[in-house]
């Protein structure tokens, strides 16, 4: 029985590594866009800094425990990949975004992680140290899993799934399932409990995706009012444009010597029609006339 449990634990741990590795590779298309644009405008470094902090935290926790080698392997890979993403971001980020990213790195990685290591090393020992770090990992993981609530709210409000990629949602849900069973079989609830929340939110995301994927998105009210205002302005320009041409035509008529032909007196008072005798134009001096287009 113990042998079967060990095999199941290993299987879920390996599957968790594979799925988590795919999740770590998910931002590659984003950074390909950054490379093509040579700018990170519109993107933020926070998810990658938080990802790096999380991976470092789980490695520290795993080093304090036993029989969690698979937790070390995937988070070591995660540290490497997230570091590459952050370096890539810093290369192409504008000065303001670069400074904000560096501040976040110092605050979370240097100060935050540094304090956790120093305080737990000096003020805790043995099993207590592992329990404290485990609780820190648990709380931080819960906060990370709660973060997509903003995306869920946006989907419900706009009835659009544009900002909720289904493949990433599926990968995160599978990852949560694998790590839940891995933690459950190990008897480590610091690993298992956060992934219950991750699995729950993953299921909700997929349900919302299939509910709203064919729905017509709700246009933001401010955007609609702005477009309506622009349309009205364009409509107001049209009569102004015609009036300008009429005025220019009157100016043109006043600059030309005209002679009303016999029988055409009925057109004399019409501002838009002028009948000119061909011979009258021959002696007309040349003028440079500007007519509004």
Coordinates of C-alpha atoms in Angstrom, one line a residue:
X1 CA 0.0 0.0 0.0
X2 CA 2.8 2.4 0.9
X3 CA 4.5 1.5 -2.4
X4 CA 1.4 2.4 -4.3
X5 CA 1.1 5.7 -2.5
X6 CA 4.7 6.5 -3.3
X7 CA 4.2 5.8 -7.0
X8 CA 1.0 8.0 -7.1
X9 CA 2.9 10.8 -5.3
X10 CA 5.7 10.6 -7.8
X11 CA 3.2 10.5 -10.8
X12 CA 1.3 13.6 -9.6
X13 CA 4.6 15.3 -8.8
X14 CA 5.9 14.7 -12.4
X15 CA 2.7 15.7 -14.0
X16 CA 2.7 18.9 -11.8
X17 CA 6.2 19.6 -13.1
X18 CA 5.2 19.2 -16.7
X19 CA 2.1 21.3 -16.5
X20 CA 3.8 24.0 -14.4
X21 CA 6.6 24.1 -17.0
X22 CA 4.0 24.8 -19.7
X23 CA 2.5 27.6 -17.6
X24 CA 6.0 29.1 -17.1
X25 CA 6.4 29.2 -20.9
X26 CA 2.9 30.8 -21.5
X27 CA 4.3 34.5 -21.6
X28 CA 6.6 33.7 -24.5
X29 CA 4.2 35.2 -27.1
X30 CA 4.0 38.4 -25.0
X31 CA 7.7 38.8 -25.0
X32 CA 7.9 38.1 -28.7
X33 CA 5.6 41.1 -29.2
X34 CA 7.9 43.1 -26.9
X35 CA 10.8 42.1 -29.0
X36 CA 9.1 43.1 -32.3
X37 CA 7.9 46.5 -30.9
X38 CA 11.2 47.1 -29.1
X39 CA 9.1 48.4 -26.2
X40 CA 7.2 47.0 -23.2
X41 CA 4.5 49.7 -23.4
X42 CA 1.2 48.2 -22.3
X43 CA 2.8 45.4 -20.3
X44 CA 3.8 45.1 -16.7
X45 CA 6.7 43.4 -14.9
X46 CA 4.7 42.7 -11.7
X47 CA 3.5 39.1 -12.7
X48 CA 7.0 38.0 -13.4
X49 CA 8.5 39.5 -10.2
X50 CA 5.7 37.9 -8.2
X51 CA 6.3 34.6 -10.0
X52 CA 10.0 34.8 -9.1
X53 CA 9.3 35.6 -5.5
X54 CA 6.8 32.6 -5.3
X55 CA 9.3 30.2 -6.8
X56 CA 12.1 31.3 -4.4
X57 CA 9.7 31.0 -1.5
X58 CA 8.7 27.4 -2.4
X59 CA 12.4 26.4 -2.9
X60 CA 13.2 27.7 0.6
X61 CA 10.3 25.8 2.0
X62 CA 11.2 22.6 0.2
X63 CA 14.8 22.8 1.5
X64 CA 13.4 22.8 5.0
X65 CA 11.3 19.7 4.3
X66 CA 12.0 16.2 3.1
X67 CA 10.8 14.1 0.2
X68 CA 9.8 17.2 -1.8
X69 CA 12.5 17.1 -4.5
X70 CA 10.0 17.6 -7.3
X71 CA 8.9 20.9 -5.7
X72 CA 12.6 22.0 -5.9
X73 CA 13.0 21.0 -9.5
X74 CA 10.1 22.9 -11.0
X75 CA 10.6 26.0 -8.9
X76 CA 14.3 26.1 -9.8
X77 CA 13.3 26.1 -13.5
X78 CA 10.7 28.7 -12.7
X79 CA 13.3 31.0 -11.0
X80 CA 15.4 30.7 -14.1
X81 CA 12.6 31.5 -16.6
X82 CA 11.1 34.3 -14.6
X83 CA 14.6 35.9 -14.2
X84 CA 15.0 35.8 -18.0
X85 CA 11.6 37.4 -18.4
X86 CA 12.5 40.2 -16.0
X87 CA 15.8 40.9 -17.6
X88 CA 14.2 41.0 -21.0
X89 CA 11.6 43.4 -19.7
X90 CA 14.2 45.7 -18.2
X91 CA 16.1 45.8 -21.5
X92 CA 13.1 47.1 -23.5
X93 CA 11.2 49.0 -20.8
X94 CA 11.0 52.8 -20.8
X95 CA 12.9 54.6 -18.1
X96 CA 9.9 55.1 -15.8
X97 CA 8.7 51.5 -16.1
X98 CA 12.3 50.2 -15.6
X99 CA 12.6 52.2 -12.4
X100 CA 9.2 51.0 -11.1
X101 CA 10.3 47.4 -11.9
X102 CA 13.6 47.8 -10.1
X103 CA 11.8 49.2 -7.0
X104 CA 9.4 46.2 -7.0
X105 CA 12.3 43.8 -7.3
X106 CA 14.2 45.4 -4.4
X107 CA 11.0 45.5 -2.3
X108 CA 9.8 42.0 -2.9
X109 CA 12.9 39.9 -3.7
X110 CA 15.7 41.6 -1.8
X111 CA 13.8 43.0 1.2
X112 CA 10.8 40.7 1.4
X113 CA 12.5 37.4 0.7
X114 CA 15.7 38.5 2.6
X115 CA 13.7 39.3 5.7
X116 CA 11.8 36.0 5.6
X117 CA 15.1 34.0 5.4
X118 CA 16.9 36.1 8.1
X119 CA 14.0 36.1 10.6
X120 CA 13.2 32.4 10.3
X121 CA 16.9 31.5 10.5
X122 CA 17.5 33.5 13.6
X123 CA 14.2 33.4 15.5
X124 CA 12.9 29.9 14.6
X125 CA 14.5 26.5 14.6
X126 CA 13.7 22.9 13.5
X127 CA 10.1 22.0 12.7
X128 CA 8.9 25.5 13.8
X129 CA 10.9 27.1 11.0
X130 CA 9.3 24.9 8.4
X131 CA 5.8 25.5 9.8
X132 CA 6.3 29.3 9.7
X133 CA 7.7 29.3 6.1
X134 CA 4.9 26.9 5.1
X135 CA 2.2 29.3 6.4
X136 CA 3.9 32.2 4.5
X137 CA 3.8 30.1 1.3
X138 CA 0.2 29.2 1.9
X139 CA -1.0 32.8 2.5
X140 CA 1.0 34.1 -0.5
X141 CA -0.3 31.4 -2.8
X142 CA -3.9 32.2 -1.7
X143 CA -3.3 35.8 -2.6
X144 CA -1.9 34.9 -6.0
X145 CA -4.9 32.7 -6.7
X146 CA -7.3 35.4 -5.7
X147 CA -5.7 37.9 -8.2
X148 CA -7.8 36.6 -11.2
X149 CA -11.0 37.8 -9.5
X150 CA -10.4 41.2 -11.2
X151 CA -10.4 39.4 -14.6
X152 CA -13.6 37.5 -13.7
X153 CA -15.3 40.7 -12.8
X154 CA -14.3 42.3 -16.1
X155 CA -15.6 39.3 -18.1
X156 CA -19.0 39.5 -16.4
X157 CA -19.2 43.3 -16.8
X158 CA -18.2 43.4 -20.4
X159 CA -19.5 40.0 -21.4
X160 CA -16.2 39.5 -23.3
X161 CA -13.5 36.9 -22.8
X162 CA -10.8 38.8 -24.6
X163 CA -8.7 39.2 -21.5
X164 CA -9.1 35.6 -20.3
X165 CA -7.1 33.2 -22.5
X166 CA -8.7 29.8 -22.2
X167 CA -5.5 27.7 -22.7
X168 CA -3.8 29.4 -19.8
X169 CA -6.9 28.9 -17.6
X170 CA -6.9 25.2 -18.5
X171 CA -3.2 24.9 -17.8
X172 CA -3.5 26.6 -14.4
X173 CA -6.4 24.4 -13.4
X174 CA -4.6 21.2 -14.3
X175 CA -1.5 22.5 -12.4
X176 CA -3.7 23.1 -9.4
X177 CA -5.2 19.6 -9.6
X178 CA -1.8 17.9 -9.8
X179 CA -0.2 19.8 -7.0
X180 CA -3.3 19.4 -4.8
X181 CA -3.0 15.6 -5.0
X182 CA 0.8 15.8 -4.7
X183 CA 0.4 17.7 -1.4
X184 CA -2.5 15.5 -0.2
X185 CA -0.6 12.3 -0.8
X186 CA 2.5 13.8 1.0
X187 CA 0.3 14.9 3.9
X188 CA 1.5 18.5 3.3
X189 CA -1.5 20.8 3.5
X190 CA 0.6 23.9 2.8
X191 CA 0.9 22.6 -0.7
X192 CA -2.6 21.1 -1.0
X193 CA -4.9 23.9 0.4
X194 CA -3.9 26.8 -1.9
X195 CA -4.4 24.6 -4.9
X196 CA -8.0 23.9 -3.8
X197 CA -8.7 27.6 -4.4
X198 CA -6.7 27.5 -7.6
X199 CA -8.7 24.7 -8.9
X200 CA -12.0 26.4 -7.9
X201 CA -11.1 29.7 -9.7
X202 CA -9.9 27.7 -12.7
X203 CA -13.2 26.0 -13.1
X204 CA -15.1 29.3 -12.7
X205 CA -12.9 30.9 -15.4
X206 CA -13.6 28.0 -17.9
X207 CA -17.4 28.2 -17.1
X208 CA -17.4 31.9 -17.8
X209 CA -15.4 31.4 -21.0
X210 CA -18.0 29.1 -22.5
X211 CA -20.9 31.2 -21.2
X212 CA -19.6 34.5 -22.8
X213 CA -17.4 33.4 -25.7
X214 CA -20.3 33.9 -28.2
X215 CA -21.8 36.9 -26.5
X216 CA -21.7 40.3 -28.0
X217 CA -19.3 42.5 -25.9
X218 CA -20.8 45.4 -24.1
X219 CA -19.2 48.6 -25.3
X220 CA -17.9 50.8 -22.6
X221 CA -20.3 53.8 -22.0
X222 CA -17.6 56.4 -22.1
X223 CA -16.3 55.1 -25.3
X224 CA -19.8 55.0 -26.8
X225 CA -20.4 58.6 -25.8
X226 CA -17.1 59.7 -27.2
X227 CA -17.8 58.0 -30.6
X228 CA -21.2 59.6 -30.7
X229 CA -19.8 63.0 -30.0
X230 CA -17.2 62.6 -32.8
X231 CA -20.0 61.5 -35.2
X232 CA -22.0 64.7 -34.4
X233 CA -18.9 66.9 -35.0
X234 CA -18.4 65.3 -38.3
X235 CA -22.0 65.9 -39.3
X236 CA -21.7 69.6 -38.3
X237 CA -18.7 70.0 -40.5
X238 CA -20.5 69.1 -43.7
X239 CA -22.8 72.2 -44.0
X240 CA -19.9 74.4 -43.0
X241 CA -17.9 72.9 -45.9
X242 CA -20.8 73.6 -48.4
X243 CA -21.3 77.1 -47.1
X244 CA -17.6 77.8 -47.7
X245 CA -17.9 76.7 -51.3
X246 CA -20.9 78.9 -51.8
X247 CA -19.1 81.9 -50.4
X248 CA -16.1 81.3 -52.6
X249 CA -18.4 81.0 -55.6
X250 CA -20.0 84.4 -54.8
X251 CA -16.5 85.9 -54.5
X252 CA -15.5 84.3 -57.9
X253 CA -18.6 85.8 -59.5
X254 CA -17.8 89.2 -58.1
X255 CA -14.3 89.1 -59.6
X256 CA -15.5 88.3 -63.1
X257 CA -17.1 90.8 -65.5
X258 CA -20.4 89.3 -66.5
X259 CA -23.0 90.2 -69.0
X260 CA -26.5 88.9 -68.7
X261 CA -27.6 87.7 -72.1
X262 CA -31.0 88.6 -73.4
X263 CA -33.7 86.3 -72.3
X264 CA -31.7 85.1 -69.2
X265 CA -32.9 87.8 -66.9
X266 CA -34.7 85.2 -64.8
X267 CA -31.2 84.0 -63.6
X268 CA -30.0 87.4 -62.6
X269 CA -31.1 87.1 -58.9
X270 CA -30.0 83.5 -58.5
X271 CA -26.7 83.4 -56.5
X272 CA -25.8 80.0 -57.8
X273 CA -26.2 80.5 -61.5
X274 CA -24.3 83.0 -63.6
X275 CA -24.5 83.2 -67.4
X276 CA -21.4 84.7 -68.9
X277 CA -21.0 85.7 -72.5
X278 CA -18.0 83.9 -74.0
X279 CA -16.5 87.1 -75.5
X280 CA -16.6 88.8 -72.1
X281 CA -14.0 86.4 -70.7
X282 CA -11.4 87.2 -73.4
X283 CA -10.6 90.6 -72.0
X284 CA -10.7 89.5 -68.4
X285 CA -7.3 90.0 -66.6
X286 CA -5.7 86.9 -65.1
X287 CA -6.3 86.5 -61.3
X288 CA -5.0 84.0 -58.9
X289 CA -8.2 82.7 -57.3
X290 CA -8.2 80.5 -54.2
X291 CA -11.3 78.3 -53.9
X292 CA -11.9 76.4 -50.7
X293 CA -11.8 72.7 -51.3

